[in-house]
Coordinates of C-alpha atoms and ligand atoms in Angstrom, one line a residue:
X186 CA 234.4 -65.4 -51.0
X187 CA 230.9 -66.9 -51.7
X188 CA 228.4 -64.5 -53.2
X189 CA 224.9 -64.2 -52.0
X190 CA 222.4 -62.4 -54.4
X191 CA 220.0 -60.4 -52.3
X192 CA 216.6 -59.9 -53.9
X193 CA 215.0 -56.9 -52.3
X194 CA 211.1 -57.2 -52.4
X195 CA 210.1 -54.5 -50.1
X196 CA 208.6 -52.1 -52.7
X197 CA 206.1 -54.8 -53.4
X198 CA 205.7 -57.0 -50.3
X199 CA 206.1 -54.2 -47.8
X200 CA 204.3 -51.4 -49.6
X201 CA 201.2 -53.7 -50.2
X202 CA 200.6 -53.9 -46.6
X203 CA 200.3 -50.4 -46.1
X204 CA 196.7 -49.0 -46.4
X205 CA 197.5 -45.4 -47.0
X206 CA 198.6 -44.6 -50.3
X207 CA 202.4 -44.0 -50.5
X208 CA 203.1 -41.1 -53.0
X209 CA 204.8 -42.2 -56.1
X210 CA 207.8 -39.9 -55.2
X211 CA 208.4 -41.7 -51.9
X212 CA 208.2 -45.0 -53.7
X213 CA 210.6 -43.8 -56.5
X214 CA 213.0 -42.4 -53.8
X215 CA 213.1 -45.9 -52.0
X216 CA 213.5 -47.9 -55.1
X217 CA 216.4 -45.6 -56.2
X218 CA 218.0 -45.7 -52.7
X219 CA 218.0 -49.5 -52.9
X220 CA 219.8 -49.5 -56.2
X221 CA 222.1 -46.9 -55.0
X222 CA 223.0 -48.8 -52.0
X223 CA 224.1 -51.6 -54.3
X224 CA 221.2 -53.9 -54.6
X225 CA 220.9 -55.3 -58.2
X226 CA 217.6 -57.3 -58.0
X227 CA 214.6 -55.1 -56.9
X228 CA 211.2 -56.2 -57.0
X229 CA 209.6 -52.7 -57.6
X230 CA 205.9 -53.2 -57.6
X231 CA 203.0 -55.7 -58.7
X232 CA 200.7 -55.5 -61.6
X233 CA 197.6 -56.6 -59.8
X234 CA 194.0 -55.6 -59.7
X235 CA 193.7 -52.1 -58.1
X236 CA 190.6 -53.4 -56.4
X237 CA 192.8 -56.1 -54.7
X238 CA 195.6 -54.0 -53.8
X239 CA 194.9 -50.2 -54.2
X240 CA 198.4 -49.4 -53.2
X241 CA 199.9 -50.9 -56.4
X242 CA 197.7 -48.9 -58.7
X243 CA 200.7 -46.7 -59.8
X244 CA 202.8 -49.7 -60.9
X245 CA 203.2 -48.5 -64.4
X246 CA 204.1 -44.9 -63.3
X247 CA 206.7 -46.2 -60.8
X248 CA 208.3 -48.5 -63.6
X249 CA 208.4 -45.2 -65.9
X250 CA 210.4 -43.6 -63.2
X251 CA 213.2 -46.3 -62.9
X252 CA 213.2 -48.6 -65.9
X253 CA 215.9 -47.6 -68.2
X254 CA 217.7 -45.3 -65.6
X255 CA 219.5 -48.3 -64.2
X256 CA 220.5 -50.4 -67.3
X257 CA 222.5 -52.9 -65.0
X258 CA 219.8 -53.5 -62.4
X259 CA 217.4 -56.5 -62.5
X260 CA 214.0 -54.8 -61.9
X261 CA 211.0 -57.1 -61.6
X262 CA 207.4 -57.2 -60.6
X263 CA 204.9 -59.7 -59.2
X264 CA 202.0 -60.7 -61.4
X265 CA 199.0 -62.9 -60.9
X266 CA 197.8 -63.3 -64.5
X267 CA 198.6 -62.7 -68.2
X268 CA 197.1 -59.2 -67.8
X269 CA 199.6 -58.3 -65.3
X270 CA 202.4 -59.8 -67.3
X271 CA 201.3 -57.7 -70.4
X272 CA 201.3 -54.6 -68.2
X273 CA 204.8 -55.4 -66.9
X274 CA 206.1 -56.0 -70.4
X275 CA 204.5 -52.8 -71.6
X276 CA 206.2 -50.9 -68.7
X277 CA 209.6 -52.1 -70.0
X278 CA 210.1 -55.0 -67.4
X279 CA 211.4 -58.2 -68.6
X280 CA 211.4 -60.1 -65.4
X281 CA 208.4 -61.2 -63.3
X282 CA 207.4 -63.2 -60.4
X283 CA 204.2 -65.4 -61.2
X284 CA 202.5 -66.0 -57.8
X285 CA 200.8 -69.3 -57.0
X286 CA 200.0 -70.8 -53.6
X287 CA 200.9 -74.4 -52.8
X288 CA 197.7 -74.4 -50.8
X289 CA 194.7 -74.0 -52.9
X290 CA 192.6 -72.1 -50.3
X291 CA 195.1 -69.5 -50.1
X292 CA 195.4 -69.3 -53.8
X293 CA 191.7 -68.7 -53.9
X294 CA 191.8 -66.1 -51.1
X295 CA 194.9 -64.3 -52.7
X296 CA 194.2 -64.4 -56.4
X297 CA 190.8 -66.0 -56.7
X298 CA 192.1 -68.7 -58.9
X299 CA 192.0 -72.5 -58.7
X300 CA 195.3 -74.4 -59.1
X301 CA 194.2 -75.3 -62.6
X302 CA 193.5 -71.8 -63.5
X303 CA 196.7 -70.7 -62.2
X304 CA 198.7 -73.2 -64.1
X305 CA 196.8 -72.3 -67.2
X306 CA 197.6 -68.6 -66.5
X307 CA 201.4 -69.4 -66.7
X308 CA 201.0 -71.4 -69.8
X309 CA 199.4 -68.3 -71.3
X310 CA 202.2 -66.0 -70.1
X311 CA 204.9 -68.4 -71.4
X312 CA 203.1 -68.5 -74.8
X313 CA 202.6 -64.7 -75.1
X314 CA 206.2 -63.7 -73.7
X315 CA 208.9 -66.4 -74.4
X316 CA 211.5 -63.9 -73.7
X317 CA 210.3 -63.0 -70.2
X318 CA 212.3 -64.1 -67.3
X319 CA 209.8 -65.8 -65.0
X320 CA 210.2 -66.9 -61.5
X321 CA 207.5 -69.1 -59.8
X322 CA 206.6 -67.6 -56.5
X323 CA 205.2 -70.5 -54.6
X324 CA 203.4 -69.1 -51.7
X325 CA 202.6 -70.9 -48.6
X326 CA 205.3 -73.5 -49.4
X327 CA 205.9 -74.2 -45.6
X328 CA 202.5 -73.6 -44.3
X329 CA 199.1 -71.9 -44.8
X330 CA 196.8 -69.9 -42.6
X331 CA 193.8 -72.0 -43.8
X332 CA 195.4 -75.5 -44.5
X333 CA 198.2 -75.9 -41.8
X334 CA 201.7 -77.1 -42.3
X335 CA 203.0 -78.2 -45.6
X336 CA 205.8 -80.8 -46.5
X337 CA 208.0 -81.9 -49.1
X338 CA 205.3 -84.4 -50.0
X339 CA 203.1 -81.4 -51.0
X340 CA 205.9 -79.3 -52.7
X341 CA 207.6 -82.1 -54.9
X342 CA 204.5 -83.3 -56.7
X343 CA 203.0 -79.8 -57.1
X344 CA 206.1 -78.5 -58.8
X345 CA 206.2 -81.5 -61.4
X346 CA 203.9 -79.9 -64.1
X347 CA 205.6 -76.4 -63.6
X348 CA 209.0 -78.0 -64.2
X349 CA 207.4 -79.9 -67.2
X350 CA 206.1 -76.5 -68.7
X351 CA 209.7 -75.2 -68.6
X352 CA 209.9 -73.3 -65.2
X353 CA 213.4 -72.9 -64.3
X354 CA 213.3 -70.8 -61.1
X355 CA 211.2 -71.3 -58.1
X356 CA 210.9 -69.0 -54.9
X357 CA 209.9 -70.8 -52.0
X358 CA 207.8 -68.5 -50.0
X359 CA 207.1 -68.8 -46.2
X360 CA 204.1 -66.4 -46.7
X361 CA 203.2 -66.5 -43.0
X362 CA 206.5 -67.1 -41.3
X363 CA 205.8 -70.6 -40.1
X364 CA 208.8 -72.5 -41.4
X365 CA 211.5 -73.9 -39.3
X366 CA 215.1 -74.8 -40.4
X367 CA 214.7 -78.6 -40.4
X368 CA 211.7 -78.2 -42.6
X369 CA 213.5 -75.8 -44.8
X370 CA 216.4 -78.2 -45.3
X371 CA 214.0 -81.2 -45.9
X372 CA 211.9 -79.4 -48.6
X373 CA 214.9 -77.9 -50.5
X374 CA 216.7 -81.3 -50.4
X375 CA 213.6 -83.0 -51.5
X376 CA 213.1 -80.5 -54.3
X377 CA 216.6 -80.6 -55.6
X378 CA 216.6 -84.4 -55.5
X379 CA 213.7 -84.4 -57.7
X380 CA 214.6 -81.4 -59.9
X381 CA 218.4 -81.1 -59.7
X382 CA 218.6 -78.2 -62.3
X383 CA 215.9 -75.9 -60.6
X384 CA 217.2 -72.7 -59.5
X385 CA 215.7 -72.0 -56.0
X386 CA 215.4 -68.8 -54.0
X387 CA 213.7 -68.4 -50.5
X388 CA 211.4 -65.7 -49.3
X389 CA 210.9 -66.0 -45.6
X390 CA 208.6 -64.0 -43.3
X391 CA 209.8 -63.2 -39.8
X392 CA 206.6 -63.8 -37.7
X393 CA 208.4 -65.8 -35.2
X394 CA 211.9 -64.3 -35.4
X395 CA 212.9 -67.3 -37.6
X396 CA 213.6 -65.5 -40.9
X397 CA 217.2 -65.4 -40.3
X398 CA 217.6 -69.0 -39.3
X399 CA 215.4 -70.2 -42.0
X400 CA 217.1 -68.2 -44.7
X401 CA 220.6 -69.3 -43.4
X402 CA 219.5 -72.9 -43.4
X403 CA 218.8 -72.6 -47.0
X404 CA 222.0 -70.8 -47.8
X405 CA 224.0 -73.5 -46.3
X406 CA 222.3 -75.9 -48.6
X407 CA 223.5 -74.1 -51.5
X408 CA 220.8 -71.5 -52.3
X409 CA 222.6 -68.3 -53.2
X410 CA 219.6 -66.0 -54.0
X411 CA 217.5 -64.9 -51.1
X412 CA 214.6 -62.4 -50.7
X413 CA 214.2 -60.0 -48.0
X414 CA 212.9 -56.5 -47.4
X415 CA 214.2 -53.1 -46.4
X416 CA 213.3 -52.5 -42.8
X417 CA 211.5 -55.9 -42.5
X418 CA 208.4 -54.4 -44.1
X419 CA 206.1 -57.0 -45.5
X420 CA 203.1 -59.4 -45.5
X421 CA 200.2 -60.7 -47.4
X422 CA 196.8 -59.0 -47.1
X423 CA 195.1 -62.2 -47.9
X424 CA 196.9 -64.3 -45.4
X425 CA 195.7 -63.8 -41.9
X426 CA 198.7 -63.2 -39.5
X427 CA 201.2 -62.7 -42.3
X428 CA 203.7 -60.3 -41.0
X429 CA 207.1 -58.7 -41.7
X430 CA 209.8 -60.1 -43.8
X431 CA 213.5 -60.8 -42.7
X432 CA 215.2 -57.3 -43.0
X433 CA 217.7 -56.9 -45.8
X434 CA 220.0 -54.8 -43.8
X435 CA 220.1 -57.4 -40.9
X436 CA 220.5 -60.2 -43.4
X437 CA 223.2 -58.4 -45.2
X438 CA 225.2 -57.6 -42.0
X439 CA 225.0 -61.2 -40.8
X440 CA 226.2 -62.6 -44.3
X441 CA 229.1 -60.1 -44.6
X442 CA 230.1 -60.7 -41.1
X443 CA 230.2 -64.4 -41.9
X444 CA 232.5 -63.8 -44.8
X445 CA 229.9 -63.9 -47.7
X446 CA 229.9 -61.2 -50.5
X447 CA 226.6 -59.4 -50.7
X448 CA 227.7 -56.3 -52.5
X449 CA 225.7 -53.7 -50.6
X450 CA 226.6 -50.5 -48.6
X451 CA 225.3 -51.4 -45.2
X452 CA 225.5 -47.8 -43.8
X453 CA 223.3 -46.6 -46.8
X454 CA 220.8 -49.3 -46.2
X455 CA 220.2 -48.6 -42.5
X456 CA 220.0 -44.9 -43.4
X457 CA 217.4 -45.7 -46.2
X458 CA 215.5 -48.1 -43.7
X459 CA 215.3 -45.1 -41.1
X460 CA 214.1 -42.8 -43.9
X461 CA 211.5 -45.2 -45.0
X462 CA 210.2 -45.7 -41.4
X463 CA 209.8 -41.9 -41.1
X464 CA 208.2 -41.6 -44.6
X465 CA 205.8 -44.5 -44.2
X466 CA 204.6 -44.4 -40.5
X467 CA 201.7 -46.8 -41.0
X468 CA 203.9 -49.4 -42.2
X469 CA 206.8 -49.2 -39.6
X470 CA 208.2 -52.4 -38.9
X471 CA 205.2 -54.7 -39.2
X472 CA 207.3 -57.7 -38.3
X473 CA 207.0 -59.3 -35.0
X474 CA 203.4 -58.3 -34.4
X475 CA 201.7 -61.5 -34.5
X476 CA 202.3 -64.7 -32.8
X477 CA 199.6 -66.7 -34.6
X478 CA 198.6 -70.3 -33.8
X479 CA 198.9 -72.5 -36.8
X480 CA 197.8 -76.1 -36.3
X481 CA 198.6 -79.1 -38.2
Ligands
COA1151 N1 196.2 -55.7 -63.3 C1 195.2 -54.6 -63.2 N2 193.9 -55.0 -63.3 C2 193.5 -56.3 -63.4 C3 194.5 -57.3 -63.4 C4 195.9 -57.0 -63.4 N3 196.8 -57.9 -63.4 N4 193.8 -58.5 -63.6 C5 192.5 -58.2 -63.5 N5 192.3 -56.9 -63.5 C6 191.0 -56.2 -63.2 C7 190.1 -56.6 -64.3 O1 190.2 -55.8 -65.4 C8 188.8 -56.4 -63.6 O2 188.5 -54.9 -63.7 P1 187.2 -54.3 -63.7 O3 186.4 -54.8 -62.5 O4 187.3 -52.9 -63.6 O5 186.4 -54.8 -65.0 C9 189.0 -56.7 -62.3 O6 190.5 -56.5 -62.0 C10 188.7 -58.1 -61.9 O7 189.2 -59.1 -62.9 P2 189.1 -60.6 -62.7 O8 189.8 -61.3 -63.9 O9 187.7 -60.9 -62.6 O10 189.8 -60.8 -61.5 P3 189.3 -61.2 -60.1 O11 188.4 -60.3 -59.4 O12 189.0 -62.8 -60.2 O13 190.8 -61.2 -59.3 C11 193.0 -61.1 -59.5 C12 191.8 -61.8 -59.6 C13 194.3 -62.0 -59.6 C14 193.1 -60.0 -60.6 C15 193.1 -60.4 -58.1 O14 192.7 -61.1 -57.2 C16 194.5 -59.8 -57.9 O15 195.0 -58.8 -58.4 N6 195.1 -60.4 -56.8 C17 196.5 -59.8 -56.3 C18 196.7 -60.2 -54.8 C19 198.0 -59.9 -54.3 O16 198.7 -59.0 -55.1 N7 198.3 -60.4 -53.2 C20 199.6 -60.2 -52.6 C21 200.8 -60.6 -53.4 S1 201.1 -62.4 -53.2
ZN1152 ZN1 206.0 -62.2 -48.8

């Protein structure tokens, strides 16, 4: 049975979209619930400026609640810069997602950095933390709210210096949920042709109900690490129109019905998704809200 590793990113991608502060206790309960339902990879938070995302201001406190308690788990966090990586390291995390957008306009809107500055930022993290496990989160891989659609001709050359720098894992993110399966196949095939050793993940938003087909397209090409969020919560506050992610419980259901091994307790996940929806009413199922026009 082929194993697919589920990377749960709801406590970061989902919670960052909720305006009202979610109490630390609620966040902790959800992270622990995810781990207890069998998830091994959980992005618990992000170490970002509290001015940019006030919801994440308790990142260090949340890490203190769970790091060490689940020694077998791969707990990781999103960071936009060296400062974030330092805070993650201090909090006991050894794995981070470094976010850069393929589209420079989204990079500027999201993290206020040019491509050059973002590249230098990763260089600095690699120098400072050679033992940190770093995944390059390539935001807007498939399309951008400001620049329109993206293709393999954008992605492959963009990655070249990063691969040269030693990046081994890249997470292809459909930040606004604009991808289609044919494009997913083209981009993954082209990336693997250019960089056969690269470990790829996908992170697909479900704006147009295509999260499942796009994720499956990636899996059928050989991608075995996929991101999703409990209850489908998710989005980027700096990408107009970005809405929910593919729901982890739905993805897990489909994959296990298809004969893949996902290693989670489906009933516990559904129960947790229900509990989350009641505990975080403002963020309830942010998916499927938008049908945004994105032009070429
Ligand atoms: N964690 C906490 N605080 C941070 C930080 C980090 N990783 N990086 C910077 N800061 C603080 C600085 O100390 C400074 O604080 P001060 O105003 O109290 O002195 C403030 O944030 C601004 O710092 P600066 O380096 O000038 O950053 P900026 O204003 O150019 O913003 C980012 C750049 C990257 C810090 C900010 O845009 C950000 O955190 N973006 C994250 C966006 C995000 O999470 N998007 C969704 C996920 S894809
Ligand atoms: Zn996302």
